[in-house]
Coordinates of N, CA and C in Angstrom, one line a residue:
X11 N 163.7 194.9 214.4 CA 162.4 193.8 213.6 C 162.5 194.1 212.2
X12 N 163.1 192.8 212.2 CA 162.6 192.7 210.6 C 160.9 193.0 210.0
X13 N 161.2 194.7 209.4 CA 160.3 194.8 209.1 C 159.6 194.6 208.1
X14 N 160.7 194.0 206.6 CA 160.1 194.4 205.7 C 158.9 192.4 205.9
X15 N 159.2 191.8 206.5 CA 158.0 190.6 207.3 C 157.1 190.8 207.6
X16 N 156.9 192.1 208.7 CA 155.8 192.4 209.5 C 154.6 193.2 208.1
X17 N 155.6 193.4 207.2 CA 154.6 194.9 206.2 C 154.3 193.5 205.2
X18 N 154.8 192.7 204.5 CA 154.5 191.9 204.4 C 152.9 191.0 205.4
X19 N 153.3 190.4 206.3 CA 151.7 190.5 206.8 C 150.8 190.8 206.6
X20 N 150.4 192.5 207.5 CA 150.0 193.2 207.4 C 149.0 193.5 206.1
X21 N 150.7 193.8 204.6 CA 149.8 193.7 203.3 C 149.0 191.8 202.8
X22 N 149.2 191.3 203.7 CA 148.6 189.9 203.1 C 147.4 190.2 204.0
X23 N 146.7 190.4 204.0 CA 145.0 190.8 205.2 C 145.2 191.9 205.1
X24 N 144.9 193.2 203.6 CA 144.6 193.7 203.3 C 144.2 195.6 203.3
X25 N 145.7 195.1 203.6 CA 145.6 196.6 204.5 C 147.5 197.3 204.2
X26 N 147.6 196.8 204.0 CA 149.0 197.7 202.4 C 149.2 199.3 203.9
X27 N 150.9 199.2 204.0 CA 151.7 200.4 205.1 C 150.9 201.5 203.9
X28 N 151.1 202.4 204.3 CA 152.4 203.5 203.6 C 153.7 203.8 204.1
X29 N 154.4 204.8 203.0 CA 155.6 204.4 203.6 C 156.3 205.6 205.2
X30 N 154.4 207.0 205.2 CA 154.8 207.1 206.8 C 154.3 206.2 207.5
X31 N 153.2 205.1 207.6 CA 152.8 204.3 208.3 C 154.5 203.6 209.0
X32 N 154.9 202.8 208.1 CA 155.9 202.0 208.0 C 157.5 202.9 209.0
X33 N 157.2 204.1 208.3 CA 158.6 204.5 208.8 C 158.1 205.1 210.7
X34 N 156.5 205.1 210.5 CA 156.3 205.6 212.2 C 156.3 204.2 213.2
X35 N 156.1 203.1 212.7 CA 155.9 201.9 213.2 C 157.0 201.2 213.1
X36 N 158.8 201.6 212.3 CA 159.3 201.2 212.4 C 160.3 201.9 213.9
X37 N 159.7 203.1 213.6 CA 160.0 204.3 214.9 C 159.9 203.6 216.5
X38 N 158.5 203.6 216.9 CA 158.2 203.8 218.1 C 157.9 202.3 217.6
X39 N 158.3 200.9 217.4 CA 158.2 199.5 217.5 C 159.2 199.3 219.3
X40 N 160.4 199.8 218.0 CA 162.0 199.3 219.0 C 160.5 200.3 220.6
X41 N 160.2 201.4 220.4 CA 161.0 201.9 222.5 C 159.6 201.0 222.7
X42 N 159.3 199.7 222.2 CA 158.2 199.3 222.9 C 157.9 198.0 222.9
X43 N 159.0 197.4 224.4 CA 159.8 196.6 223.8 C 159.1 195.7 225.3
X44 N 158.9 193.8 225.2 CA 157.6 193.4 226.5 C 157.4 192.0 225.6
X45 N 156.0 191.9 226.4 CA 155.8 190.1 226.3 C 154.5 189.9 225.9
X46 N 154.5 191.6 226.4 CA 151.8 191.4 226.1 C 151.6 192.3 225.3
X47 N 150.7 191.3 224.6 CA 149.8 191.3 223.5 C 149.8 192.3 222.5
X48 N 149.3 193.0 221.7 CA 148.9 194.0 220.8 C 147.3 194.0 220.7
X49 N 147.2 195.8 221.5 CA 145.4 196.5 221.6 C 145.2 197.4 219.8
X50 N 143.3 197.3 220.3 CA 143.6 198.1 219.9 C 142.7 199.2 220.8
X51 N 142.9 200.2 220.6 CA 142.0 201.1 221.9 C 141.8 202.8 221.2
X52 N 140.4 202.4 221.1 CA 140.5 204.4 220.6 C 140.3 205.3 221.0
X53 N 140.6 206.2 220.8 CA 141.4 207.7 221.2 C 140.6 209.2 220.8
X54 N 139.9 210.2 222.0 CA 138.7 211.2 220.8 C 140.2 211.9 219.7
X55 N 139.8 211.5 218.6 CA 140.6 212.6 217.4 C 140.5 214.4 217.8
X56 N 141.5 214.6 217.0 CA 141.8 216.2 217.8 C 140.9 217.0 216.4
X57 N 140.0 215.6 215.4 CA 139.2 217.2 214.1 C 137.7 216.1 214.5
X58 N 137.5 217.2 214.1 CA 135.8 216.5 213.5 C 134.8 216.1 214.9
X59 N 134.0 216.3 215.4 CA 133.4 215.6 216.2 C 132.8 214.6 216.5
X60 N 133.3 213.9 217.9 CA 132.1 212.5 217.7 C 133.9 211.6 216.6
X61 N 134.6 212.3 216.6 CA 136.0 211.6 215.2 C 136.5 210.1 216.2
X62 N 137.5 209.7 215.8 CA 137.7 209.0 216.5 C 139.3 208.0 215.9
X63 N 140.1 208.2 216.8 CA 141.6 207.6 216.0 C 142.0 206.6 216.8
X64 N 141.9 205.0 216.2 CA 142.9 203.6 216.9 C 144.0 203.6 216.9
X65 N 144.7 203.2 217.8 CA 146.5 202.6 218.5 C 146.2 201.3 218.8
X66 N 147.4 201.4 218.2 CA 147.5 199.7 217.8 C 148.5 199.9 219.4
X67 N 148.5 200.0 220.9 CA 149.6 200.2 222.3 C 149.0 198.4 223.1
X68 N 151.1 198.0 223.3 CA 151.1 196.6 223.6 C 150.8 197.0 225.6
X69 N 150.1 196.4 225.3 CA 149.7 195.9 227.1 C 148.8 196.8 227.8
X70 N 149.7 197.4 229.0 CA 149.3 198.6 229.0 C 149.8 200.0 229.0
X71 N 151.0 200.1 227.5 CA 152.3 201.1 228.2 C 151.2 202.2 227.2
X72 N 152.1 203.7 227.5 CA 151.1 204.8 226.5 C 151.6 205.3 225.4
X73 N 152.4 204.1 224.9 CA 153.1 205.2 222.7 C 152.4 203.8 222.6
X74 N 152.0 204.6 221.6 CA 151.6 203.7 220.3 C 152.7 203.8 218.7
X75 N 152.0 202.5 218.1 CA 152.7 202.4 217.6 C 152.2 202.1 215.9
X76 N 150.8 202.4 216.1 CA 150.8 202.4 214.5 C 149.4 203.8 214.9
X77 N 148.7 204.4 214.5 CA 147.1 204.7 214.6 C 146.8 204.9 213.3
X78 N 145.5 205.3 213.0 CA 144.4 205.3 211.8 C 143.1 205.4 212.8
X79 N 143.1 206.3 211.7 CA 141.6 206.3 211.3 C 140.0 205.4 211.4
X80 N 141.3 204.4 210.9 CA 139.9 203.0 210.5 C 140.0 202.0 211.4
X81 N 139.8 201.6 211.8 CA 139.5 200.5 213.6 C 140.4 199.1 212.4
X82 N 139.9 199.0 211.3 CA 139.2 197.7 211.1 C 141.6 197.6 210.5
X83 N 141.7 198.9 210.3 CA 143.1 198.7 209.3 C 143.8 198.9 211.0
X84 N 144.0 199.3 211.9 CA 144.3 199.8 213.3 C 144.0 197.6 213.0
X85 N 143.1 197.3 213.6 CA 143.1 195.9 213.5 C 144.2 194.8 213.2
X86 N 144.2 195.5 211.5 CA 145.4 194.0 210.5 C 146.5 194.2 211.8
X87 N 146.8 196.2 212.8 CA 148.4 195.9 212.6 C 148.4 195.5 213.9
X88 N 147.6 194.7 214.8 CA 147.6 194.6 215.9 C 148.1 193.1 215.5
X89 N 146.4 192.0 214.7 CA 147.2 190.7 214.4 C 148.3 190.3 213.8
X90 N 149.0 191.7 213.4 CA 150.3 191.0 212.1 C 151.1 190.9 213.6
X91 N 151.2 192.3 214.3 CA 152.2 192.9 215.3 C 152.5 190.7 216.6
X92 N 151.1 190.8 216.8 CA 151.1 189.6 217.6 C 151.5 188.2 216.8
X93 N 151.4 187.8 215.3 CA 151.3 187.0 214.9 C 152.8 186.6 214.4
X94 N 154.2 188.3 214.1 CA 155.5 188.3 213.8 C 155.2 188.2 214.8
X95 N 155.0 187.9 216.2 CA 156.1 187.8 217.3 C 155.9 186.4 217.9
X96 N 154.7 186.3 217.1 CA 154.8 184.5 218.0 C 155.8 183.5 217.4
X97 N 155.4 183.9 216.1 CA 156.8 183.2 214.5 C 157.8 183.7 215.4
X98 N 158.5 184.9 216.2 CA 160.1 185.2 216.1 C 161.0 184.1 217.1
X99 N 162.0 183.3 217.2 CA 162.2 183.3 217.9 C 162.6 183.0 218.9
X100 N 162.6 181.9 219.7 CA 163.8 182.6 221.1 C 165.1 183.4 221.5
X101 N 165.3 184.8 222.2 CA 166.4 184.7 222.7 C 166.9 184.0 223.0
X102 N 168.4 183.8 222.7 CA 169.7 182.1 223.4 C 170.0 183.2 224.7
X103 N 169.7 182.1 225.9 CA 169.9 182.5 226.6 C 171.5 182.3 227.1
X104 N 172.1 181.9 227.4 CA 173.5 182.1 227.1 C 174.1 181.0 227.7
X105 N 172.9 180.3 228.3 CA 173.5 178.8 228.9 C 173.7 178.4 228.5
X106 N 175.3 177.5 228.8 CA 174.8 175.3 227.9 C 176.6 175.7 227.9

């Protein structure tokens, strides 16, 4: 993953990642391979009555690559991930 390019896409949309967010994204992105689109899901947060945490997850997977109490930030990261992956060149098949 070219993390710098992904960070640039997120920053262009007004939600620059902190160092901690970048490290979490880089760590877990590699653990979530696939072709399904990324999505934002809401979960009950550990603190605060009615508090929500928004997580960016691929398809029906369970591992998130980004977490935020701000749905808009999570949506920006989701959009950037989907765009980032659509721009990546297809893998070489070895045929030919």
